[in-house]
């Protein structure tokens, strides 16, 4: 018998958690773990959690409740909680759910192997520090196994913006950027393993200011230009950006950098200046619209995406209508929208709340408008030629699935393309969730 142990990781929340889950799996690889898709087969279950909205946090506790039966069957099973709920709740998690063996905050993943060892001798392990060292650097080098053609790479973490509704500055800490040379090394490693598209990640990715090669600090645009020179890397994306950090060089790169894809996620949250002010966003609806104009001047076909919160404390009908007006003015290709969720410890939590049925109604109306825009943008792709990076086989024999430069899902029937191939495709029709294309 080998002493291979199985690790099951369930990931909630944003792409940064997806990236972190991969790195945690690799870190625990050194302790003899391989990943499994089945919680029943696992020797360790890790929930990599999100704290952004109330429902996200509550999901963690109900999932932990469901794991009780598994743990009863298999007392050696170790259960860990990582991510933003771990950071926010810390030891409280173990108090509320004693079956939890390990709680690790997002800045302490490099300490995971040592923590796992402690759980093996029956101890509980808790670490929610914000250590000085770069956790990614302290994690062992990424293994060389081949991997999917599109990958995430975290370049910046944390946030200093303190929007009045948001827990991220508390769960992820202050803004920190990784040095450019480490990112470039990691990108080259990813390319060697078959990666052709990299999405640079950060809670405020365009606030990136990591130490550059040759001294001084680099902007995100400088980093993107350096990645543009990496042979074998074909596509670069980044997310999530803040409107106040869209530097001139980044806007310009959208028009001139060949590998930077024409897609930008630029959350605005609200179209009402009164609400934006109360949200502590430090931009106005007008400054956002002006910014969009400049971005579109640099890259006219760019697909824009956003985030919206409805029902923020004290939001009136007029405030909400201002948000709808802004959406009409921008014409989004994609957007995420949420009902405001009270987060304990954030400034907005103390303010007069909007009635739930009012917020629900606003969310419905906003989502209908976004769906309409999204569909129109998608439909306008019909007849156009796009490039598709094929990521996986489709549901039918011979069908291949991939993403266009605009991040639309595209499927091609009877395709000779292989996973990882980049090809020219003509869009022939637009469906609910994807576009159909033909190879050129
Ligand atoms: N750093 C990114 C996104 C962080 S969280 C940014 O600044 O854009 C992702 C999205 O979740 C936010 O853009 C916001 O729309 C939403 N969100 C954050 N806190 C929320 C809350 N308390 N209630 C509802 N939605 C929230
Ligand atoms: Fe949260 Fe605002 Fe920071 Fe985004 S910019 S992570 S919404 S505090
Ligand atoms: Fe959620 Fe933390 Fe990401 S709160 S959205 S997992 S930064």
XYZ file of C-alpha atoms and ligand atoms in Angstrom:
481
model
C 0.000 0.000 0.000
C 1.264 3.425 -0.824
C 0.694 6.229 1.648
C -0.992 8.440 -0.944
C -3.740 10.462 0.683
C -6.631 12.040 -1.092
C -7.560 15.698 -0.963
C -10.932 17.105 -1.930
C -11.129 20.886 -2.277
C -14.384 22.737 -2.765
C -13.924 26.286 -3.975
C -16.347 29.157 -3.436
C -16.076 32.839 -4.365
C -13.841 34.598 -6.822
C -11.104 33.478 -9.217
C -8.463 34.267 -6.622
C -9.844 31.390 -4.604
C -9.658 29.146 -7.678
C -5.986 30.031 -8.014
C -5.365 29.577 -4.283
C -7.055 26.162 -4.326
C -4.632 25.017 -7.024
C -1.676 26.277 -5.013
C -2.951 24.632 -1.809
C -3.353 21.314 -3.627
C 0.217 21.626 -4.893
C 1.496 22.526 -1.410
C -0.216 19.501 0.122
C 1.173 17.381 -2.735
C 4.453 17.567 -0.809
C 2.693 15.916 2.165
C 1.592 12.984 -0.023
C -1.802 14.238 -1.173
C -3.351 13.838 -4.601
C -6.616 15.555 -5.441
C -9.893 13.703 -5.866
C -13.305 14.754 -7.188
C -15.109 12.702 -4.587
C -15.549 13.891 -0.996
C -16.345 10.290 0.020
C -12.880 9.144 -1.124
C -11.049 11.971 0.626
C -8.697 11.850 3.621
C -8.888 15.599 3.828
C -11.653 17.971 2.780
C -10.842 21.646 2.406
C -13.521 24.260 1.890
C -12.006 27.340 0.294
C -14.594 29.899 1.294
C -16.032 33.279 0.364
C -17.366 35.907 2.769
C -18.536 38.531 0.302
C -22.280 38.132 0.937
C -24.224 36.650 3.814
C -25.438 33.688 1.771
C -21.886 32.798 0.764
C -20.801 32.575 4.413
C -23.896 30.654 5.525
C -23.305 28.090 2.771
C -20.059 27.148 4.471
C -21.764 26.283 7.738
C -24.442 24.216 6.039
C -21.788 22.386 3.994
C -19.860 21.673 7.211
C -23.066 20.313 8.742
C -23.448 17.916 5.820
C -19.893 16.633 6.327
C -20.782 15.330 9.801
C -21.996 11.978 8.391
C -18.773 11.465 6.441
C -16.653 12.247 9.465
C -18.685 9.837 11.629
C -18.031 7.089 9.083
C -14.357 7.930 8.741
C -12.990 9.444 11.956
C -9.537 9.972 10.384
C -10.998 12.350 7.838
C -9.572 15.843 8.329
C -11.731 18.864 7.620
C -10.273 22.279 6.943
C -11.685 25.723 6.218
C -9.604 28.119 4.123
C -10.336 31.429 2.425
C -12.189 34.532 3.466
C -14.636 32.986 5.964
C -11.609 31.421 7.679
C -10.004 34.853 7.877
C -13.149 36.615 9.088
C -14.372 34.038 11.598
C -11.140 32.341 12.711
C -11.536 30.229 15.836
C -15.281 30.903 15.863
C -15.591 28.292 13.085
C -14.230 25.563 15.344
C -16.493 26.684 18.159
C -19.559 26.596 15.940
C -18.553 23.415 14.152
C -16.202 21.269 16.298
C -15.636 18.766 13.483
C -13.317 21.305 11.838
C -9.635 20.371 12.328
C -7.966 23.241 10.538
C -8.655 26.903 9.794
C -6.276 28.753 7.487
C -6.580 32.338 6.246
C -5.730 33.352 2.674
C -2.306 34.736 3.570
C -1.065 31.631 5.376
C -1.343 28.852 2.787
C 2.386 28.214 2.731
C 2.040 27.025 6.330
C -0.562 24.449 5.336
C 1.760 21.381 5.209
C 2.887 22.020 8.792
C -0.696 22.589 9.881
C -1.811 19.357 8.203
C 0.903 17.457 10.084
C -0.474 18.791 13.365
C -3.975 17.588 12.541
C -2.530 14.104 11.876
C -1.453 13.860 15.528
C -4.893 14.909 16.675
C -4.291 18.615 17.186
C -6.365 21.477 15.848
C -4.548 24.012 13.686
C -5.470 27.681 13.239
C -3.565 30.371 11.327
C -5.090 33.633 10.208
C -1.955 35.793 10.341
C -0.903 38.284 7.733
C 2.757 37.247 7.542
C 5.399 39.410 5.865
C 6.701 36.734 3.488
C 5.244 36.118 0.010
C 3.190 32.983 0.485
C 3.478 32.086 -3.188
C 7.264 32.299 -3.050
C 7.347 30.170 0.106
C 5.180 27.551 -1.595
C 7.217 25.044 -3.539
C 7.673 25.570 -7.299
C 4.679 24.528 -9.312
C 4.868 20.922 -10.600
C 5.432 20.419 -14.304
C 2.344 18.349 -15.170
C 0.465 19.414 -18.316
C -2.538 21.528 -17.686
C -5.535 23.220 -19.260
C -4.799 25.985 -21.813
C -6.305 28.836 -19.764
C -4.879 29.614 -16.331
C -5.143 32.172 -13.546
C -2.116 33.862 -12.052
C -2.441 36.036 -8.945
C -0.288 39.173 -9.210
C -1.783 41.396 -6.541
C -3.766 40.766 -3.394
C -5.713 42.768 -0.898
C -7.456 46.098 -1.079
C -7.036 49.529 0.491
C -10.202 51.021 -0.970
C -12.662 50.213 1.821
C -15.912 50.453 -0.088
C -18.513 50.817 2.642
C -20.194 47.479 1.847
C -17.191 45.232 1.347
C -15.343 42.706 3.536
C -12.375 42.192 1.214
C -10.056 44.762 2.867
C -10.629 42.891 6.142
C -10.338 39.324 4.818
C -7.504 39.827 2.340
C -5.645 42.656 4.031
C -3.777 45.600 2.523
C -2.800 45.828 -1.135
C 0.358 43.890 -1.929
C 1.864 43.269 -5.373
C 4.139 40.366 -6.268
C 7.480 41.211 -7.908
C 7.367 41.105 -11.719
C 10.214 38.593 -12.138
C 8.374 35.990 -10.062
C 5.232 36.486 -12.111
C 7.165 36.181 -15.369
C 8.869 32.994 -14.152
C 5.538 31.526 -13.159
C 4.018 32.532 -16.506
C 6.862 30.837 -18.430
C 6.370 27.700 -16.311
C 2.658 27.725 -17.100
C 3.390 28.077 -20.829
C 5.790 25.108 -20.663
C 2.914 23.110 -19.241
C 0.576 23.913 -22.113
C -0.993 27.201 -20.994
C -1.730 29.695 -23.786
C -3.951 32.184 -21.984
C -3.252 33.768 -18.607
C -5.690 35.848 -16.599
C -3.826 38.054 -14.144
C -5.724 38.226 -10.888
C -5.986 40.724 -8.094
C -8.752 42.203 -5.935
C -7.531 45.456 -7.442
C -5.406 44.127 -10.220
C -4.894 47.440 -11.987
C -3.458 48.944 -8.802
C -0.544 46.556 -9.405
C 2.803 48.145 -8.513
C 5.203 45.239 -8.077
C 8.985 45.527 -8.083
C 10.026 45.545 -11.743
C 12.967 43.925 -13.467
C 15.799 46.431 -13.356
C 14.477 48.342 -10.344
C 11.543 50.635 -9.701
C 7.975 49.532 -9.560
C 5.962 48.421 -12.565
C 2.413 49.272 -13.466
C 0.041 46.559 -14.631
C 0.531 47.757 -18.220
C 4.304 47.309 -17.912
C 3.756 43.794 -16.609
C 1.381 43.038 -19.478
C 3.902 44.291 -22.029
C 6.575 42.027 -20.508
C 4.173 39.074 -20.693
C 3.428 39.998 -24.291
C 7.050 38.964 -25.030
C 6.672 35.482 -23.524
C 6.853 33.027 -26.432
C 4.010 30.542 -26.531
C 1.702 32.724 -24.458
C -1.058 33.894 -26.803
C -3.594 35.711 -24.661
C -3.510 37.970 -21.625
C -6.478 39.069 -19.531
C -6.782 40.686 -16.115
C -9.442 41.043 -13.451
C -10.780 42.767 -11.311
C -10.115 46.410 -12.022
C -11.146 49.513 -10.168
C -12.163 52.573 -12.253
C -9.786 54.815 -10.292
C -6.761 52.713 -11.210
C -7.229 52.627 -15.000
C -3.903 54.288 -15.849
C -3.243 55.911 -19.225
C -0.709 53.222 -20.120
C -3.255 50.481 -19.407
C -5.929 52.140 -21.530
C -3.408 52.558 -24.334
C -2.306 48.921 -24.041
C -5.863 47.898 -24.854
C -5.383 49.474 -28.243
C -1.785 48.471 -28.913
C -0.761 45.329 -27.015
C -1.312 42.391 -29.408
C -1.884 39.697 -26.781
C -4.135 41.741 -24.478
C -7.709 40.594 -25.092
C -10.576 43.039 -25.829
C -12.518 42.373 -22.640
C -12.645 44.487 -19.510
C -14.442 43.874 -16.244
C -14.825 47.309 -14.675
C -17.279 47.338 -11.757
C -19.103 50.598 -11.052
C -21.668 49.337 -8.462
C -24.151 52.204 -8.898
C -25.048 54.996 -11.307
C -26.100 57.432 -8.568
C -23.452 59.865 -7.340
C -25.200 60.121 -3.984
C -24.936 56.361 -3.493
C -21.415 56.155 -4.946
C -20.356 58.706 -2.360
C -21.990 56.736 0.456
C -20.312 53.618 -0.909
C -16.960 55.410 -0.616
C -16.225 54.618 -4.264
C -14.431 57.935 -4.940
C -15.613 58.147 -8.533
C -18.806 59.506 -10.063
C -21.114 58.099 -12.709
C -19.859 60.755 -15.098
C -16.168 60.042 -14.472
C -16.902 56.348 -15.090
C -18.672 57.107 -18.373
C -15.814 59.359 -19.486
C -13.393 56.571 -18.685
C -15.420 54.097 -20.739
C -15.322 56.569 -23.619
C -11.525 56.719 -23.471
C -11.244 52.935 -23.287
C -13.537 52.544 -26.278
C -11.545 55.149 -28.183
C -8.453 52.988 -27.633
C -10.220 49.718 -28.462
C -13.643 50.237 -30.090
C -14.684 46.555 -30.052
C -13.856 45.972 -26.362
C -16.494 43.968 -24.478
C -17.352 45.601 -21.178
C -18.442 43.875 -18.029
C -19.452 45.270 -14.652
C -20.707 44.615 -11.132
C -23.778 46.242 -9.582
C -25.247 46.351 -6.121
C -28.940 47.202 -5.738
C -30.658 48.062 -2.474
C -27.600 49.661 -0.887
C -28.702 51.434 2.340
C -30.790 54.534 1.585
C -30.987 53.812 -2.175
C -34.126 55.562 -3.490
C -36.078 54.851 -6.660
C -34.334 57.829 -8.264
C -30.904 56.424 -7.313
C -31.850 53.108 -8.822
C -33.089 54.771 -12.024
C -29.703 56.516 -12.280
C -28.082 53.066 -12.243
C -30.426 51.896 -15.013
C -29.520 55.025 -17.019
C -25.828 54.326 -16.617
C -26.327 50.744 -17.823
C -28.204 52.050 -20.875
C -25.388 54.516 -21.554
C -22.646 51.895 -21.343
C -24.242 48.882 -23.053
C -22.593 45.972 -21.278
C -21.696 42.661 -22.877
C -21.805 41.002 -19.496
C -22.456 41.960 -15.855
C -22.884 40.578 -12.375
C -25.471 42.069 -10.066
C -26.249 41.528 -6.436
C -28.703 42.554 -3.799
C -26.883 44.429 -1.058
C -25.958 42.067 1.735
C -25.145 43.398 5.198
C -21.615 42.497 6.247
C -20.956 42.870 9.973
C -18.084 45.232 10.706
C -18.420 47.238 7.481
C -19.595 50.893 7.671
C -22.796 50.384 5.628
C -24.035 47.662 7.973
C -25.101 50.304 10.508
C -27.229 52.351 8.095
C -30.966 52.284 7.340
C -31.616 49.273 5.108
C -33.784 49.101 1.992
C -36.798 46.777 2.291
C -36.048 43.356 0.861
C -38.980 43.260 -1.564
C -37.940 46.642 -2.987
C -34.380 45.411 -3.507
C -35.615 42.158 -5.061
C -37.750 44.063 -7.512
C -34.876 46.361 -8.479
C -32.560 43.413 -8.968
C -35.062 41.751 -11.307
C -35.415 44.881 -13.411
C -31.685 45.461 -13.564
C -30.989 41.848 -14.501
C -33.599 41.980 -17.263
C -31.901 45.032 -18.760
C -28.445 43.455 -18.527
C -29.724 40.192 -20.051
C -31.132 42.163 -22.960
C -27.827 43.978 -23.568
C -25.792 40.845 -23.124
C -27.923 38.970 -25.637
C -27.769 41.812 -28.165
C -23.974 42.000 -27.905
C -23.754 38.221 -28.272
C -26.146 38.199 -31.254
C -24.114 40.933 -32.941
C -21.221 38.447 -33.165
C -23.102 36.372 -35.761
C -21.328 36.561 -39.106
C -18.112 37.810 -37.528
C -14.749 36.129 -37.531
C -13.242 35.534 -34.084
C -10.286 33.648 -32.661
C -11.143 30.738 -30.388
C -8.901 29.048 -27.863
C -10.242 25.508 -27.571
C -10.433 24.392 -23.957
C -12.380 21.113 -23.924
C -14.478 18.686 -25.953
C -18.190 19.536 -26.094
C -21.197 17.426 -25.211
C -21.400 15.783 -28.646
C -18.915 13.661 -30.517
C -16.550 15.857 -32.513
C -17.723 19.062 -30.826
C -15.134 21.388 -29.306
C -15.677 24.230 -26.829
C -13.592 27.329 -26.399
C -13.621 31.053 -25.737
C -13.420 33.922 -28.175
C -11.228 36.936 -27.510
C -14.382 38.583 -26.070
C -14.750 35.700 -23.597
C -17.877 34.386 -25.305
C -18.229 30.616 -25.096
C -18.044 29.220 -28.642
C -18.765 25.659 -29.769
C -17.751 24.178 -33.090
C -19.292 20.914 -34.335
C -17.187 18.375 -36.271
C -14.092 20.275 -35.313
C -10.631 18.922 -36.095
C -9.185 21.268 -33.421
C -7.386 19.929 -30.382
C -7.486 21.261 -26.830
C -5.059 24.165 -26.596
C -5.378 25.094 -30.259
C -6.125 28.657 -31.271
C -8.129 28.951 -34.493
C -10.065 31.396 -36.629
C -13.777 30.723 -36.457
C -16.810 32.281 -38.119
C -19.808 32.713 -35.791
C -22.930 31.243 -37.402
C -25.535 31.493 -34.655
C -26.121 32.736 -31.137
C -27.716 30.516 -28.472
C -28.670 31.043 -24.836
C -25.293 30.218 -23.348
C -22.926 30.058 -26.270
C -22.200 30.939 -29.865
C -21.974 28.346 -32.623
C -19.048 28.681 -35.001
C -17.411 27.112 -38.031
C -13.678 26.698 -38.499
C -12.177 28.906 -41.184
N -12.435 43.979 -6.039
C -13.481 43.902 -6.910
C -14.616 42.982 -6.530
C -14.800 42.528 -5.165
S -16.200 41.618 -4.739
C -14.002 45.283 -7.150
O -13.732 46.215 -6.451
O -14.696 45.454 -8.110
C -17.137 41.357 -6.177
C -18.422 42.091 -6.202
O -19.269 41.675 -5.160
C -18.321 43.577 -6.015
O -17.939 44.237 -7.174
C -19.711 43.945 -5.574
O -20.546 44.206 -6.675
C -20.202 42.681 -4.866
N -20.261 42.882 -3.410
C -19.264 43.125 -2.565
N -19.740 43.281 -1.312
C -21.073 43.138 -1.376
C -22.132 43.204 -0.423
N -21.904 43.476 0.856
N -23.400 42.988 -0.858
C -23.650 42.734 -2.151
N -22.697 42.663 -3.091
C -21.429 42.865 -2.720
Fe -14.219 45.559 -2.075
Fe -14.220 48.021 -3.002
Fe -11.917 46.781 -2.533
Fe -13.445 45.996 -4.562
S -12.455 48.024 -4.324
S -12.429 44.684 -3.082
S -15.485 46.293 -3.765
S -13.407 47.377 -1.002
Fe -15.113 36.062 -1.710
Fe -12.825 36.482 -0.582
Fe -13.010 36.442 -3.206
S -14.750 37.236 0.123
S -15.057 37.177 -3.551
S -13.356 34.747 -1.867
S -11.743 37.766 -1.990
